[in-house]
Short mmCIF file of C-alpha atoms in Angstrom, two decimals:
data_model
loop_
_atom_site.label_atom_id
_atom_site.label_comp_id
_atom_site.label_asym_id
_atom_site.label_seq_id
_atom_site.Cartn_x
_atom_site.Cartn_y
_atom_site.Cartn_z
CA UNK W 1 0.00 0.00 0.00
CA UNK W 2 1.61 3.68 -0.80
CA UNK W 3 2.43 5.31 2.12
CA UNK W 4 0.95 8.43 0.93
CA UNK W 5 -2.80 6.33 1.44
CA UNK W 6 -4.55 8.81 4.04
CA UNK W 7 -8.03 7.17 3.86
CA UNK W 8 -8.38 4.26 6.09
CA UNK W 9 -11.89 3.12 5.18
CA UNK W 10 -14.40 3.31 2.86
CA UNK W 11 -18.15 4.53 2.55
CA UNK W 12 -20.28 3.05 -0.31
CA UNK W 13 -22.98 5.51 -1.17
CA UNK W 14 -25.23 2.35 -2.02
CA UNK W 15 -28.32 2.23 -4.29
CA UNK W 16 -30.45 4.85 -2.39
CA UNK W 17 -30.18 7.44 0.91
CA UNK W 18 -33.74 6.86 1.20
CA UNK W 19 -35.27 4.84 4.49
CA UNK W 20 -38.26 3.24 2.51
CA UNK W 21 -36.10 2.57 -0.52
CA UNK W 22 -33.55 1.07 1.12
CA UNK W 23 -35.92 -1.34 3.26
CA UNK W 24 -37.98 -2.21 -0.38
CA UNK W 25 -34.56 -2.67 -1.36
CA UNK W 26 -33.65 -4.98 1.15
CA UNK W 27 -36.44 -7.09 0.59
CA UNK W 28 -36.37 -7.26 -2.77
CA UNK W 29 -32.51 -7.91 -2.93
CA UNK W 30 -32.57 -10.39 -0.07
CA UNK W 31 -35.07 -12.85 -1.60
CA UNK W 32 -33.25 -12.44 -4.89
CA UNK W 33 -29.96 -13.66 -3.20
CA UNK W 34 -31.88 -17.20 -1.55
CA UNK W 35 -33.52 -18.02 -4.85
CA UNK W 36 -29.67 -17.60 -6.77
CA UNK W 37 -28.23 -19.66 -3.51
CA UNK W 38 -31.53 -22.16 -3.80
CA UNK W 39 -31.56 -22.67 -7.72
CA UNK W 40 -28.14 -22.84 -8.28
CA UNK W 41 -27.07 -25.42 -5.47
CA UNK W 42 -30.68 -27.29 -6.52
CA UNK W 43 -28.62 -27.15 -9.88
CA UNK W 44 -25.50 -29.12 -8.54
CA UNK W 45 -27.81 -31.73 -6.31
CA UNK W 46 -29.54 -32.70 -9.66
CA UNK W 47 -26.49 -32.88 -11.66
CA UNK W 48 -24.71 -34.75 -8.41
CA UNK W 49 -27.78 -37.28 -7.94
CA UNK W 50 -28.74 -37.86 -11.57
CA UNK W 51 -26.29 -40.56 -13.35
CA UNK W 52 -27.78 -39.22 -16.14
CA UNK W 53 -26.44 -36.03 -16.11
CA UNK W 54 -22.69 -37.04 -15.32
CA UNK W 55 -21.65 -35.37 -18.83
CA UNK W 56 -19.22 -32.83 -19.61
CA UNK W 57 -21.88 -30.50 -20.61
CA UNK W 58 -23.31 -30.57 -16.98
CA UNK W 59 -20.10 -30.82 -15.50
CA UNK W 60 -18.91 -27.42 -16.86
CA UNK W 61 -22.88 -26.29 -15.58
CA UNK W 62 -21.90 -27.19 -12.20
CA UNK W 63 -18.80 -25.42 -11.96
CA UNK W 64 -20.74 -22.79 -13.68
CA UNK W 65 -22.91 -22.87 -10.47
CA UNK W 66 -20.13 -22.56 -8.28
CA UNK W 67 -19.13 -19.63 -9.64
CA UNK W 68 -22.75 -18.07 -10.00
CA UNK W 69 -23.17 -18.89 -6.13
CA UNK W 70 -19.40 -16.95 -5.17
CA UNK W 71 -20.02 -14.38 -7.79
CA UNK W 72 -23.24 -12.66 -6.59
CA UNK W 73 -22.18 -13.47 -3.20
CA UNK W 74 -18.96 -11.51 -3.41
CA UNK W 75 -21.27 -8.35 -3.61
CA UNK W 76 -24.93 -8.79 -2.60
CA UNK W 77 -23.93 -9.54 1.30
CA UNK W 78 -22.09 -6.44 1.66
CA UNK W 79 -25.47 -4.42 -0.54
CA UNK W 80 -27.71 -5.73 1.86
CA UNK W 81 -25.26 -4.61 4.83
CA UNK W 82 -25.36 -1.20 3.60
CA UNK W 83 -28.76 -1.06 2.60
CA UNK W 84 -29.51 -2.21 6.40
CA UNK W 85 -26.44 0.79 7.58
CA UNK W 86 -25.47 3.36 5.42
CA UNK W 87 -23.51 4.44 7.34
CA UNK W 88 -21.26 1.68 8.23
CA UNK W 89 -17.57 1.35 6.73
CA UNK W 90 -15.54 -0.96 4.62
CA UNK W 91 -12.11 -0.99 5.39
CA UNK W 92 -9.76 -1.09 2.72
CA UNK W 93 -8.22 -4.90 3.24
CA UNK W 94 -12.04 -5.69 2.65
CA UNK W 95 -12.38 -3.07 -0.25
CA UNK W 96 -9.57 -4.78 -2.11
CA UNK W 97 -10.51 -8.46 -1.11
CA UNK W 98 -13.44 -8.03 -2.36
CA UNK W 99 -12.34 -6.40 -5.67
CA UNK W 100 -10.43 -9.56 -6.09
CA UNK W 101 -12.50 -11.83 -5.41
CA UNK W 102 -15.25 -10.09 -7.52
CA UNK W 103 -12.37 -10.14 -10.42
CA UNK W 104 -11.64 -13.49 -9.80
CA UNK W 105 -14.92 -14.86 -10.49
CA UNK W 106 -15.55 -12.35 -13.36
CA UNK W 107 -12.94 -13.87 -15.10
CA UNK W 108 -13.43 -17.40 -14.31
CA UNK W 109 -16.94 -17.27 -16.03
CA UNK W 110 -16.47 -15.25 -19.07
CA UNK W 111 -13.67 -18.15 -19.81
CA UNK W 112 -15.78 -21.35 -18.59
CA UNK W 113 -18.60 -19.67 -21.26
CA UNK W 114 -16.39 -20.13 -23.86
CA UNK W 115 -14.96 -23.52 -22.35
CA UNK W 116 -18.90 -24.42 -22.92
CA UNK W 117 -19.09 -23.32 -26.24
CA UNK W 118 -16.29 -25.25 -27.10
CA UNK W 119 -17.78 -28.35 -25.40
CA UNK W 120 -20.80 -27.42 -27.86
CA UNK W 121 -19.12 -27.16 -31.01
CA UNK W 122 -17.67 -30.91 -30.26
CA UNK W 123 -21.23 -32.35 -29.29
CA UNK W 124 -23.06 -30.69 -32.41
CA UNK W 125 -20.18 -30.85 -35.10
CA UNK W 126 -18.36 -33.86 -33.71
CA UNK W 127 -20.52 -36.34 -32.11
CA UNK W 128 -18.88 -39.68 -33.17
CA UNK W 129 -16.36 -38.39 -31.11
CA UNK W 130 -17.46 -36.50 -28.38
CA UNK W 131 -16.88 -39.01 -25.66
CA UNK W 132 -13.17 -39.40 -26.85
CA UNK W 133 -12.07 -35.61 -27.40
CA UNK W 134 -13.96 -34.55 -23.91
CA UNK W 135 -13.00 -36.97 -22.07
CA UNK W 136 -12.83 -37.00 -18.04
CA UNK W 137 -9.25 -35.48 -18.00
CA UNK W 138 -9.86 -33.33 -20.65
CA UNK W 139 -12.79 -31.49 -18.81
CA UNK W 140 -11.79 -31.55 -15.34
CA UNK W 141 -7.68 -29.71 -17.35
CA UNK W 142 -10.13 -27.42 -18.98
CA UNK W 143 -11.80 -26.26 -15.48
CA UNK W 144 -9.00 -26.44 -13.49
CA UNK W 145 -7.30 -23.67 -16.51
CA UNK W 146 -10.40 -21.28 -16.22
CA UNK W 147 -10.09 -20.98 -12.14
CA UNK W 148 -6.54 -20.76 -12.79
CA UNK W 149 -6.73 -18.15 -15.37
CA UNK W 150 -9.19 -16.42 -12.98
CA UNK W 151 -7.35 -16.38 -9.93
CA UNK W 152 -3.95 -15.08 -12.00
CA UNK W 153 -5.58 -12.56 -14.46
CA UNK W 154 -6.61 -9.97 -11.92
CA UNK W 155 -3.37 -9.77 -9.39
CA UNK W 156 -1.45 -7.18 -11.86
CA UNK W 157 -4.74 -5.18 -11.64
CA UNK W 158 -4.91 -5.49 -8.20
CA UNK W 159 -1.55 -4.57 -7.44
CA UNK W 160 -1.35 -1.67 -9.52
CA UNK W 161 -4.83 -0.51 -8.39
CA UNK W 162 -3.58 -0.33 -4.62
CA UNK W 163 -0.66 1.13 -4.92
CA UNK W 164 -2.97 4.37 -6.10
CA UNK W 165 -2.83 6.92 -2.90
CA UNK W 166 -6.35 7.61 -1.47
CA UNK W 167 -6.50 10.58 0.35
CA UNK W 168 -10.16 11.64 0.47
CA UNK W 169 -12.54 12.03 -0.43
CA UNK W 170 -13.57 8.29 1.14
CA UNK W 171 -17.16 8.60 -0.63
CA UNK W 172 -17.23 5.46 -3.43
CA UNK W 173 -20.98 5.50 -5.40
CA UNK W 174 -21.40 2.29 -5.90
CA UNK W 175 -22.86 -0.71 -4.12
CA UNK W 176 -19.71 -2.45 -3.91
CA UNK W 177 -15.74 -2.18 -4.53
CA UNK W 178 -15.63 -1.83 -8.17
CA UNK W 179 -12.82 -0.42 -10.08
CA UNK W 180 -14.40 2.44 -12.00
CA UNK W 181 -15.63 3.91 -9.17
CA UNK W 182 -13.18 3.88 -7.20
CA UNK W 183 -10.46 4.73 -9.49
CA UNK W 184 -12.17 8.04 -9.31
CA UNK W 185 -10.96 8.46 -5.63
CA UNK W 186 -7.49 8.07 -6.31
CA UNK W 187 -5.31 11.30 -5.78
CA UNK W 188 -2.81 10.58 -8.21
CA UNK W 189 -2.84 9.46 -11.97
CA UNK W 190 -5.09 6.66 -12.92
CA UNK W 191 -3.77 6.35 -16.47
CA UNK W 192 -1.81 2.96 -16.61
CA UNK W 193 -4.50 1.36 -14.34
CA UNK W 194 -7.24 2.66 -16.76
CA UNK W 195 -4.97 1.07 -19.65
CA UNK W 196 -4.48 -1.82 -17.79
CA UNK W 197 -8.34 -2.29 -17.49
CA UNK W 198 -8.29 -1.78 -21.23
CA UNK W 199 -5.65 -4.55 -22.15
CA UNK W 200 -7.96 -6.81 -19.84
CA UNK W 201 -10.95 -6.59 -20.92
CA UNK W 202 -9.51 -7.64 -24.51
CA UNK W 203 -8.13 -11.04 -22.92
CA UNK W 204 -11.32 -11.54 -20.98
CA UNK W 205 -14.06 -10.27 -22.97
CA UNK W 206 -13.18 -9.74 -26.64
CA UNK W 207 -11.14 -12.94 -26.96
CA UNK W 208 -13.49 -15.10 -25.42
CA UNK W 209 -16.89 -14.00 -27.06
CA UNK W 210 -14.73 -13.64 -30.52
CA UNK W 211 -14.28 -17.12 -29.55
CA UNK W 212 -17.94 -18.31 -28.64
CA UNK W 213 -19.13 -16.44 -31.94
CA UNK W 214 -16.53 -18.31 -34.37
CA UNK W 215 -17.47 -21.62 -32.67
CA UNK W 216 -21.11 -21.08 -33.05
CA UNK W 217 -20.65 -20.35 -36.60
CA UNK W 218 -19.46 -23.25 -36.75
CA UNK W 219 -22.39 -24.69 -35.11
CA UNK W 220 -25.21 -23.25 -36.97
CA UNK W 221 -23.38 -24.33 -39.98
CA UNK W 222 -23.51 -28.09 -39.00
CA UNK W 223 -26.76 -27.70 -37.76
CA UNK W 224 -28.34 -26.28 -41.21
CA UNK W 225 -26.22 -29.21 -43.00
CA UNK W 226 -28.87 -31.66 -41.13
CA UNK W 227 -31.57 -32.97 -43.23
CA UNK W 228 -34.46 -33.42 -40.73
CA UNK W 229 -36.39 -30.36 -39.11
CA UNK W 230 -36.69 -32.33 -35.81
CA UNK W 231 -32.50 -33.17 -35.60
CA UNK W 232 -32.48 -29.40 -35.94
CA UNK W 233 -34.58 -28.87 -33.10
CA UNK W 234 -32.61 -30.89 -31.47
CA UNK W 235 -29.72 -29.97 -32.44
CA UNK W 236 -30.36 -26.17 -31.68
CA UNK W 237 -31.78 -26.98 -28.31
CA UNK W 238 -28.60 -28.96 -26.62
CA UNK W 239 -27.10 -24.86 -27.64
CA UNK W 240 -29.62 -22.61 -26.83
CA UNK W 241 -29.35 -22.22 -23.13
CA UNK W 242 -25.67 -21.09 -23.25
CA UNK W 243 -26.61 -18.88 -25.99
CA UNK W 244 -29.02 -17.04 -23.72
CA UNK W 245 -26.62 -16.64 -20.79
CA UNK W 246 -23.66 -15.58 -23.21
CA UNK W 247 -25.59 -12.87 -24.70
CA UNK W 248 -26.82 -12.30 -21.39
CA UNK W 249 -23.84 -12.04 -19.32
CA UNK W 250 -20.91 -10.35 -22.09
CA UNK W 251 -23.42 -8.06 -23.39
CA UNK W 252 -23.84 -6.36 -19.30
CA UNK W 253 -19.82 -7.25 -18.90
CA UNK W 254 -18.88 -5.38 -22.28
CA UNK W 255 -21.25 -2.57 -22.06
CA UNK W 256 -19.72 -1.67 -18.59
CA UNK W 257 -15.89 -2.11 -19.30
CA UNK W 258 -15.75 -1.14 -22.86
CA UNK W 259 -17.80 1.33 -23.73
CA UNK W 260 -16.37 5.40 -23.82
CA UNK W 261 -15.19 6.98 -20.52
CA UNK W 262 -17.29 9.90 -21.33
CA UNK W 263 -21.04 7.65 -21.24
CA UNK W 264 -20.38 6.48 -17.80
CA UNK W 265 -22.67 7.95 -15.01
CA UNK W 266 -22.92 6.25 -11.45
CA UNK W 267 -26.54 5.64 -11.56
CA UNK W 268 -26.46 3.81 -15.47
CA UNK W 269 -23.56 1.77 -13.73
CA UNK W 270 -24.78 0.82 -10.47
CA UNK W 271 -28.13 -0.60 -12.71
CA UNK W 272 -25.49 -2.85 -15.17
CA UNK W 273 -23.69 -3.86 -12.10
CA UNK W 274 -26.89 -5.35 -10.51
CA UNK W 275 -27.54 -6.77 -13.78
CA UNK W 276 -24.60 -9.47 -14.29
CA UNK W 277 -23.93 -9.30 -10.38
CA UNK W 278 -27.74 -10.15 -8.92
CA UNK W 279 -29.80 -10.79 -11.82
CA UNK W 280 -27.75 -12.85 -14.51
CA UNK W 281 -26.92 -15.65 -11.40
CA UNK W 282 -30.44 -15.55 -10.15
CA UNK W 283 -31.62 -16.49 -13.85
CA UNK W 284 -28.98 -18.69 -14.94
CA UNK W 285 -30.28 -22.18 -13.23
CA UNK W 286 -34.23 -20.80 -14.72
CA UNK W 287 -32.79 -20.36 -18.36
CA UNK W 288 -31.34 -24.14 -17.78
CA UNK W 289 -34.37 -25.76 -16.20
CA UNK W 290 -36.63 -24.02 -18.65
CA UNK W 291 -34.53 -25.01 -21.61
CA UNK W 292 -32.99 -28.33 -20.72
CA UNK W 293 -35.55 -31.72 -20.78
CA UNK W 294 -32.39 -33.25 -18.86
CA UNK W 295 -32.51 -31.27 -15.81
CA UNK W 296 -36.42 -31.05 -16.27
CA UNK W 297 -36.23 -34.97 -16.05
CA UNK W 298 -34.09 -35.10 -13.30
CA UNK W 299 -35.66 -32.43 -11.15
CA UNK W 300 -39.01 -34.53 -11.88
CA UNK W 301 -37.74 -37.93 -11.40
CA UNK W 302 -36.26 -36.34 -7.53
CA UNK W 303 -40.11 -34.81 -6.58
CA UNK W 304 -41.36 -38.37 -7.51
CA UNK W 305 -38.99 -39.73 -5.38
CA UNK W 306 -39.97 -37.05 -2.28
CA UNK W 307 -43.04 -37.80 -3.23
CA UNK W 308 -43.33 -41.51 -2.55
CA UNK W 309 -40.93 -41.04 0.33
CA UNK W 310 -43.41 -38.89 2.16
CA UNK W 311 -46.48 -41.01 0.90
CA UNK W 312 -45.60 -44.45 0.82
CA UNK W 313 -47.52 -46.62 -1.28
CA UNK W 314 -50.39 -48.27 0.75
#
């Protein structure tokens, strides 16, 4: 940390001043955060229980759970803090942990989406030999590289982003720790950070989704090549889940990191932050129970089983 740092702590401004906002706020945010817990670890026990469902496509679906679970709550907790106490602190060690971790699982996802795609492209264009190319090693080498990658990405930013001095104001208007916002505390000059944040968001975001598009290219293109309209359907239907939560997630994650300096207002980025930090996880096990017959089946096949449990055949 650089010794000219005056501030010790931090005060998020949060999403409103207002008492009845705040506690509609509350409410609204804290239900929102046990239906993403519920669905997405209802997610991993179906995938877990269901035999069926040990595949590579709903292995990469759990991890993508995982990291829905950590993601929103790397940010919603301390919201619903400050929505409870405005006007209680964040120090900086907690400021900058949970940048990181925020980061961390930022990164991790926008990579395991295109880890996903990939495991598309070989299921749609490749089927004879799916089961050979993603094979058990192959998917757990592929997961294991997008946590690494996620974990190693952000440090530089990290580092650089701390060193900044902070010496007041200690005011950041956001709901959380996020870099934009609080780059515009910093006392000294932000320029190499805010280049840094440029040269990232090309390995994170523009690679990746260039990625995803190419490979469903790719996709469409074997699926049009299919002579039945039902093997279409089917066909299309194995993809269009992740399709959803791609556009979905990158198109919140690109229009907040990559569009002009100049079009950035705290209010228009406080609403895309709640986007692909509260609402993208608390959707992404609906859009895969809605559009999966799988994880319909299993979900089914597990009330049946509650069900006789609790009323036993006479």
């Amino acid at each position: 940390m650089n010794n000219a740092t005056s501030v010790a702590e931090f005060l998020l401004l949060g999403l409103s001043r207002s008492l009845k906002v705040r506690l509609l706020l509350f409410g609204l945010f804290s239900t929102a955060y046990a239906m993403t817990l519920a669905g997405n670890a209802i997610i991993l026990m179906l995938i877990w229980l269901d035999s069926r469902l040990h595949t590579p496509m709903y292995f990469f679906l759990s991890n993508l759970a995982c990291v829905d679970i950590c993601y929103t709550s790397s940010t919603v907790p301390q919201m619903l803090i400050n929505l409870q106490n405005p006007s209680k602190p964040i120090s900086l060690a907690g400021c900058a942990l949970q940048m990181y971790v925020f980061l961390i699982l930022a990164t991790t996802e926008c990579f395991l989406l295109a880890v996903m795609a990939y495991d598309r492209y070989i299921a749609v264009c490749h089927p004879l030999h799916y089961t050979s190319v993603m094979n058990k090693q192959v998917c757990i080498n592929l997961a294991a590289a997008t946590w690494t990658s996620g974990l190693l990405l952000p440090v530089a930013h990290i580092v650089l982003t701390w060193r900044l001095p902070f010496c007041g104001p200690n005011l950041i208007d956001h709901f959380f720790c996020e870099i934009p916002a609080l780059l515009k505390l910093a006392c000294a000059d932000t320029h190499i950070v805010e280049k840094l944040t440029s040269v990232g968001c090309i390995f994170t975001l523009l690679f990746p989704i260039t990625f995803i598009m190419m490979t469903y290219i790719r996709i469409l293109t074997s699926i049009l090549k299919i002579q039945s309209v039902q093997g279409q359907h089917k066909a299309f239907s194995t993809c269009a889940s992740h399709m959803t939560v791609v556009i979905l997630f990158y198109g919140a994650a690109i229009y907040m990191y990559m569009r002009p300096e100049s079009s950035h207002s705290p209010g228009q980025d406080k609403i895309i932050s709640l986007f692909y930090s509260v609402v993208i996880p608390l959707f992404n096990p609906v859009i895969y129970s809605l559009k999966n017959k799988e994880v319909k089946g299993a979900w089914i096949k597990i009330l049946q089983k509650c069900e006789v449990g609790l009323f036993p055949p006479s």
